Amino acid sequence: MSTETLVQASDARGRRKDSAGPRARGATMTPGARFRRILAHIAIYVAALIFISPLVYAFFSALKPNTEMFSMPPTLIGSELRWGNFADVFAYGPFVTYIVNSFIVAILGTLVVLVVSTTAGYAFGRLRWKGRDAVFILFLATLMVPAEVLVIPMFQVMQWFNWVDTYQALVLPFAFGAFGTFLMRQFFRGIPYELEEAARVDGAGPVRTFLRIILPLSKSAVAVLAVFTFLTFWNSYLWPLIVTVDYNAHGTLPVGLASFSGLTGTRWDLQMAAAIISMIPTTVLVIALQKHLVKGIAMAGLGGR
């Protein structure tokens, strides 16, 4: 029997096995395996319920009257559903400005981080130059420095550049972190070097190889970095609170959420409604890029050459 015939027979057996489907495989499952699968599904559902319950409580709290937020005993649904709380959020203050500023800061910050991290990750992961590993270790050492320690030096630098209360101050100080560079480096190291060598034989230089070969193969890792970076800028509170002077002009959403607390009291109902509104863009972003996120997270740590 020829080799081609053996390969065809093997493929036919594989197709018959796959055509049996999960129903046929489930029929041969032992009682112990079936019991473990049921337990795994129950554990997943319980974990999902635990994680989603605070969001459900926050949503229904946003529909309560303010006087019933801390009623005893606690209730999930108030005496009435005030859908107008979501409209009152925009009448309470410049909430639209906060949303626009958050989008500007998050998008600009994400773009800068993607450019810096992909190019730096390519330099550390694919190019060979003297002292590369030592510089990379020093670069990673910056991850051990808490961001709170850098607040005062960064604010002084913003004063020297006269950037206080500007978009540059909200974007640039955290655009050169080591996390994104490390993530992209690990992913780049998992790409076969033969592709880069073939491009070099065809006359492509490092820049063209990066733009035409390495970067298109790294869409999943770029999506992961984009989502993490967008969430970081979107949820940042301490730095915008310090570097912003005119909150009505350059305030972001986290700072705007704090504006519902004042000397005369806190509008907990509006604050909850504003928090729900602020979660919509990030939720849509994660759902839209879910496929790339799963693939990128699974493959980002596989580089090791």
Tab-separated table of C-alpha atoms in Angstrom:
chain	number	residue	atom	x	y	z
A	1	MET	CA	0.000	0.000	0.000
A	2	SER	CA	1.416	3.388	-0.989
A	3	THR	CA	2.073	6.275	1.388
A	4	GLU	CA	-0.605	8.372	-0.330
A	5	THR	CA	-3.181	5.660	0.283
A	6	LEU	CA	-2.233	5.480	3.965
A	7	VAL	CA	-2.610	9.246	4.341
A	8	GLN	CA	-6.015	9.183	2.650
A	9	ALA	CA	-7.189	6.342	4.910
A	10	SER	CA	-5.986	8.197	7.988
A	11	ASP	CA	-7.816	11.357	6.903
A	12	ALA	CA	-10.984	9.369	6.299
A	13	ARG	CA	-10.826	7.861	9.793
A	14	GLY	CA	-10.284	11.361	11.263
A	15	ARG	CA	-13.292	12.727	9.412
A	16	ARG	CA	-15.472	9.852	10.589
A	17	LYS	CA	-14.327	10.459	14.154
A	18	ASP	CA	-15.039	14.169	13.928
A	19	SER	CA	-18.417	13.570	12.280
A	20	ALA	CA	-19.480	11.581	15.310
A	21	GLY	CA	-19.776	14.934	17.089
A	22	PRO	CA	-20.011	15.721	20.786
A	23	ARG	CA	-23.175	13.616	21.160
A	24	ALA	CA	-21.359	10.400	20.272
A	25	ARG	CA	-18.404	11.291	22.467
A	26	GLY	CA	-20.769	12.169	25.313
A	27	ALA	CA	-22.444	8.758	24.990
A	28	THR	CA	-19.185	7.041	25.895
A	29	MET	CA	-18.448	9.411	28.791
A	30	THR	CA	-18.081	7.676	32.144
A	31	PRO	CA	-20.366	8.654	35.049
A	32	GLY	CA	-17.404	10.148	36.916
A	33	ALA	CA	-16.423	12.353	33.963
A	34	ARG	CA	-20.038	13.429	33.487
A	35	PHE	CA	-20.284	14.339	37.175
A	36	ARG	CA	-17.075	16.401	36.974
A	37	ARG	CA	-18.410	18.248	33.931
A	38	ILE	CA	-21.623	19.090	35.784
A	39	LEU	CA	-19.623	20.368	38.762
A	40	ALA	CA	-17.465	22.493	36.446
A	41	HIS	CA	-20.545	24.064	34.855
A	42	ILE	CA	-22.078	24.757	38.261
A	43	ALA	CA	-18.842	26.387	39.447
A	44	ILE	CA	-18.740	28.585	36.326
A	45	TYR	CA	-22.345	29.702	36.790
A	46	VAL	CA	-21.799	30.466	40.475
A	47	ALA	CA	-18.654	32.482	39.722
A	48	ALA	CA	-20.479	34.404	36.984
A	49	LEU	CA	-23.338	35.158	39.378
A	50	ILE	CA	-20.922	36.408	42.036
A	51	PHE	CA	-19.138	38.712	39.593
A	52	ILE	CA	-22.294	40.101	37.982
A	53	SER	CA	-24.298	40.656	41.191
A	54	PRO	CA	-22.584	43.989	42.093
A	55	LEU	CA	-23.340	45.312	38.602
A	56	VAL	CA	-26.986	44.289	38.898
A	57	TYR	CA	-27.242	45.943	42.325
A	58	ALA	CA	-25.572	49.123	41.008
A	59	PHE	CA	-27.992	49.274	38.059
A	60	PHE	CA	-31.104	48.981	40.223
A	61	SER	CA	-29.611	51.405	42.774
A	62	ALA	CA	-29.333	53.960	39.985
A	63	LEU	CA	-33.121	53.713	39.606
A	64	LYS	CA	-33.893	54.291	43.301
A	65	PRO	CA	-34.798	57.605	44.930
A	66	ASN	CA	-31.835	59.108	46.756
A	67	THR	CA	-33.555	58.747	50.145
A	68	GLU	CA	-33.802	54.962	49.737
A	69	MET	CA	-30.173	54.243	48.909
A	70	PHE	CA	-29.330	53.169	52.471
A	71	SER	CA	-32.729	51.970	53.596
A	72	MET	CA	-32.847	49.159	56.139
A	73	PRO	CA	-33.349	46.370	55.433
A	74	PRO	CA	-31.599	46.729	52.061
A	75	THR	CA	-33.749	46.227	48.988
A	76	LEU	CA	-32.752	45.543	45.409
A	77	ILE	CA	-35.588	47.580	43.860
A	78	GLY	CA	-36.811	50.841	45.327
A	79	SER	CA	-40.379	52.028	45.791
A	80	GLU	CA	-40.271	53.400	42.231
A	81	LEU	CA	-38.059	53.078	39.162
A	82	ARG	CA	-36.685	56.530	38.394
A	83	TRP	CA	-35.391	56.258	34.835
A	84	GLY	CA	-35.081	60.029	34.896
A	85	ASN	CA	-31.961	59.687	37.048
A	86	PHE	CA	-29.961	58.923	33.900
A	87	ALA	CA	-31.166	62.159	32.291
A	88	ASP	CA	-30.596	64.150	35.495
A	89	VAL	CA	-26.925	63.155	35.407
A	90	PHE	CA	-26.384	65.388	32.380
A	91	ALA	CA	-28.306	68.266	33.975
A	92	TYR	CA	-26.373	68.081	37.257
A	93	GLY	CA	-23.045	69.166	35.717
A	94	PRO	CA	-20.931	69.143	32.540
A	95	PHE	CA	-21.124	65.366	32.259
A	96	VAL	CA	-20.943	65.465	28.461
A	97	THR	CA	-17.632	67.338	28.777
A	98	TYR	CA	-16.323	64.665	31.130
A	99	ILE	CA	-17.243	61.941	28.624
A	100	VAL	CA	-15.643	63.781	25.695
A	101	ASN	CA	-12.465	64.460	27.686
A	102	SER	CA	-12.242	60.816	28.735
A	103	PHE	CA	-12.580	59.695	25.118
A	104	ILE	CA	-9.906	62.164	23.983
A	105	VAL	CA	-7.467	61.142	26.715
A	106	ALA	CA	-8.128	57.394	26.388
A	107	ILE	CA	-7.891	57.331	22.579
A	108	LEU	CA	-4.801	59.537	22.368
A	109	GLY	CA	-3.122	57.656	25.215
A	110	THR	CA	-3.910	54.300	23.615
A	111	LEU	CA	-2.504	55.379	20.249
A	112	VAL	CA	0.717	56.682	21.801
A	113	VAL	CA	1.170	53.541	23.897
A	114	LEU	CA	0.589	51.285	20.887
A	115	VAL	CA	3.206	53.110	18.831
A	116	VAL	CA	5.767	53.175	21.636
A	117	SER	CA	5.176	49.617	22.871
A	118	THR	CA	5.169	47.943	19.458
A	119	THR	CA	8.349	49.673	18.289
A	120	ALA	CA	10.146	49.152	21.605
A	121	GLY	CA	8.954	45.542	21.779
A	122	TYR	CA	10.287	44.949	18.274
A	123	ALA	CA	13.651	46.430	19.236
A	124	PHE	CA	13.912	44.286	22.370
A	125	GLY	CA	12.451	41.105	20.892
A	126	ARG	CA	13.669	40.906	17.299
A	127	LEU	CA	16.687	43.156	16.821
A	128	ARG	CA	20.136	42.212	18.085
A	129	TRP	CA	22.222	44.969	19.634
A	130	LYS	CA	24.793	45.221	22.393
A	131	GLY	CA	23.365	45.538	25.899
A	132	ARG	CA	19.825	44.707	24.804
A	133	ASP	CA	19.017	42.320	27.660
A	134	ALA	CA	20.554	44.585	30.331
A	135	VAL	CA	18.561	47.577	29.125
A	136	PHE	CA	15.404	45.478	29.031
A	137	ILE	CA	15.915	44.366	32.641
A	138	LEU	CA	16.309	47.989	33.711
A	139	PHE	CA	13.211	48.833	31.730
A	140	LEU	CA	11.224	46.121	33.506
A	141	ALA	CA	12.497	47.335	36.880
A	142	THR	CA	10.323	50.430	36.482
A	143	LEU	CA	7.287	48.196	37.014
A	144	MET	CA	8.291	47.855	40.675
A	145	VAL	CA	7.930	51.608	41.265
A	146	PRO	CA	4.394	52.500	42.431
A	147	ALA	CA	2.677	55.172	40.370
A	148	GLU	CA	1.905	57.159	43.532
A	149	VAL	CA	5.633	57.653	44.123
A	150	LEU	CA	5.997	59.315	40.716
A	151	VAL	CA	3.125	61.772	41.131
A	152	ILE	CA	5.152	64.654	42.609
A	153	PRO	CA	8.126	64.396	40.185
A	154	MET	CA	5.771	64.127	37.213
A	155	PHE	CA	3.772	67.139	38.373
A	156	GLN	CA	6.976	69.170	38.646
A	157	VAL	CA	7.935	68.141	35.119
A	158	MET	CA	4.494	69.210	33.882
A	159	GLN	CA	5.042	72.588	35.544
A	160	TRP	CA	8.435	72.988	33.833
A	161	PHE	CA	6.832	72.344	30.450
A	162	ASN	CA	3.826	74.526	31.354
A	163	TRP	CA	1.531	71.589	30.640
A	164	VAL	CA	-0.567	71.654	33.809
A	165	ASP	CA	-4.283	71.503	32.999
A	166	THR	CA	-3.707	70.295	29.411
A	167	TYR	CA	-4.360	67.111	27.483
A	168	GLN	CA	-0.615	66.522	27.129
A	169	ALA	CA	-0.295	66.241	30.892
A	170	LEU	CA	-3.117	63.695	31.003
A	171	VAL	CA	-1.689	61.509	28.231
A	172	LEU	CA	2.101	61.577	27.975
A	173	PRO	CA	3.367	60.788	31.522
A	174	PHE	CA	1.895	57.253	31.467
A	175	ALA	CA	2.414	56.567	27.765
A	176	PHE	CA	5.875	55.031	28.132
A	177	GLY	CA	5.264	52.180	30.563
A	178	ALA	CA	7.067	48.854	30.496
A	179	PHE	CA	3.985	46.624	30.571
A	180	GLY	CA	3.040	47.163	26.936
A	181	THR	CA	6.621	46.755	25.776
A	182	PHE	CA	6.971	43.490	27.691
A	183	LEU	CA	3.687	42.168	26.284
A	184	MET	CA	4.604	42.965	22.696
A	185	ARG	CA	8.160	41.648	23.103
A	186	GLN	CA	6.885	38.284	24.296
A	187	PHE	CA	4.476	38.031	21.398
A	188	PHE	CA	7.070	39.095	18.819
A	189	ARG	CA	9.513	36.457	20.067
A	190	GLY	CA	6.940	33.769	19.260
A	191	ILE	CA	6.821	34.698	15.567
A	192	PRO	CA	9.064	32.399	13.440
A	193	TYR	CA	12.360	34.024	12.568
A	194	GLU	CA	12.232	32.399	9.137
A	195	LEU	CA	9.627	34.975	8.051
A	196	GLU	CA	11.979	37.801	8.942
A	197	GLU	CA	14.895	36.117	7.204
A	198	ALA	CA	12.820	35.632	4.050
A	199	ALA	CA	11.906	39.320	4.074
A	200	ARG	CA	15.569	40.240	4.498
A	201	VAL	CA	16.469	38.089	1.485
A	202	ASP	CA	13.844	39.985	-0.546
A	203	GLY	CA	15.546	43.251	0.380
A	204	ALA	CA	13.282	44.456	3.201
A	205	GLY	CA	14.902	46.418	5.999
A	206	PRO	CA	13.971	46.336	9.707
A	207	VAL	CA	11.316	49.052	9.382
A	208	ARG	CA	9.614	47.465	6.382
A	209	THR	CA	9.780	44.028	7.986
A	210	PHE	CA	8.154	45.408	11.121
A	211	LEU	CA	5.362	47.211	9.273
A	212	ARG	CA	4.612	44.596	6.595
A	213	ILE	CA	5.235	41.295	8.409
A	214	ILE	CA	5.599	41.480	12.196
A	215	LEU	CA	2.828	43.976	12.945
A	216	PRO	CA	0.106	42.362	10.777
A	217	LEU	CA	0.797	39.019	12.491
A	218	SER	CA	0.354	40.629	15.927
A	219	LYS	CA	-3.206	41.927	15.683
A	220	SER	CA	-4.381	39.887	18.679
A	221	ALA	CA	-1.599	41.135	20.960
A	222	VAL	CA	-2.166	44.713	19.791
A	223	ALA	CA	-5.878	44.331	20.581
A	224	VAL	CA	-5.076	43.105	24.103
A	225	LEU	CA	-2.730	46.018	24.708
A	226	ALA	CA	-5.245	48.487	23.253
A	227	VAL	CA	-8.027	47.306	25.566
A	228	PHE	CA	-5.856	47.283	28.694
A	229	THR	CA	-4.455	50.722	27.893
A	230	PHE	CA	-7.865	52.199	27.091
A	231	LEU	CA	-9.247	50.889	30.386
A	232	THR	CA	-6.273	52.304	32.290
A	233	PHE	CA	-6.703	55.800	30.879
A	234	TRP	CA	-10.494	55.635	31.105
A	235	ASN	CA	-10.477	54.690	34.800
A	236	SER	CA	-7.524	56.846	35.889
A	237	TYR	CA	-8.482	59.081	38.823
A	238	LEU	CA	-5.485	60.177	40.897
A	239	TRP	CA	-3.379	61.766	38.150
A	240	PRO	CA	-6.241	63.691	36.444
A	241	LEU	CA	-7.352	64.901	39.868
A	242	ILE	CA	-3.888	66.337	40.574
A	243	VAL	CA	-2.854	67.735	37.203
A	244	THR	CA	-6.245	69.238	36.250
A	245	VAL	CA	-7.161	72.700	37.508
A	246	ASP	CA	-10.335	73.529	35.605
A	247	TYR	CA	-12.404	70.367	36.002
A	248	ASN	CA	-15.253	71.784	33.922
A	249	ALA	CA	-12.889	72.127	30.948
A	250	HIS	CA	-10.462	69.177	31.243
A	251	GLY	CA	-12.047	66.908	33.854
A	252	THR	CA	-12.435	63.221	33.014
A	253	LEU	CA	-15.161	60.786	34.022
A	254	PRO	CA	-13.612	59.501	37.282
A	255	VAL	CA	-13.156	63.093	38.432
A	256	GLY	CA	-16.689	63.884	37.276
A	257	LEU	CA	-18.089	60.997	39.325
A	258	ALA	CA	-16.567	62.549	42.431
A	259	SER	CA	-18.380	65.821	41.699
A	260	PHE	CA	-21.674	64.285	42.808
A	261	SER	CA	-20.356	64.470	46.385
A	262	GLY	CA	-20.398	67.975	47.849
A	263	LEU	CA	-20.710	69.969	51.041
A	264	THR	CA	-24.491	69.712	50.931
A	265	GLY	CA	-24.479	65.931	50.594
A	266	THR	CA	-24.040	63.196	48.022
A	267	ARG	CA	-26.447	62.368	45.232
A	268	TRP	CA	-25.924	58.628	45.414
A	269	ASP	CA	-28.664	57.933	42.879
A	270	LEU	CA	-27.071	60.170	40.244
A	271	GLN	CA	-23.599	58.892	41.074
A	272	MET	CA	-24.739	55.323	40.494
A	273	ALA	CA	-26.422	56.303	37.240
A	274	ALA	CA	-23.267	58.105	36.094
A	275	ALA	CA	-21.162	55.057	36.971
A	276	ILE	CA	-23.420	52.834	34.853
A	277	ILE	CA	-23.123	55.253	31.929
A	278	SER	CA	-19.337	55.339	32.270
A	279	MET	CA	-19.155	51.539	32.002
A	280	ILE	CA	-20.946	51.356	28.648
A	281	PRO	CA	-17.997	52.297	26.343
A	282	THR	CA	-15.536	49.920	27.991
A	283	THR	CA	-18.080	47.089	28.009
A	284	VAL	CA	-18.771	47.561	24.291
A	285	LEU	CA	-15.025	47.653	23.587
A	286	VAL	CA	-14.348	44.397	25.437
A	287	ILE	CA	-17.273	42.623	23.755
A	288	ALA	CA	-16.218	43.841	20.304
A	289	LEU	CA	-12.624	42.640	20.742
A	290	GLN	CA	-13.406	39.509	22.757
A	291	LYS	CA	-12.126	37.134	20.076
A	292	HIS	CA	-8.789	38.937	19.767
A	293	LEU	CA	-8.486	39.246	23.542
A	294	VAL	CA	-8.771	35.517	24.144
A	295	LYS	CA	-6.303	34.695	21.381
A	296	GLY	CA	-3.847	37.431	22.349
A	297	ILE	CA	-3.786	36.568	26.052
A	298	ALA	CA	-3.305	32.887	25.228
A	299	MET	CA	-0.376	33.537	22.883
A	300	ALA	CA	1.352	36.573	24.421
A	301	GLY	CA	3.381	34.522	26.876
A	302	LEU	CA	4.532	31.783	24.495
A	303	GLY	CA	7.615	33.513	23.131
A	304	GLY	CA	10.819	32.128	24.494
A	305	ARG	CA	13.519	32.132	21.898
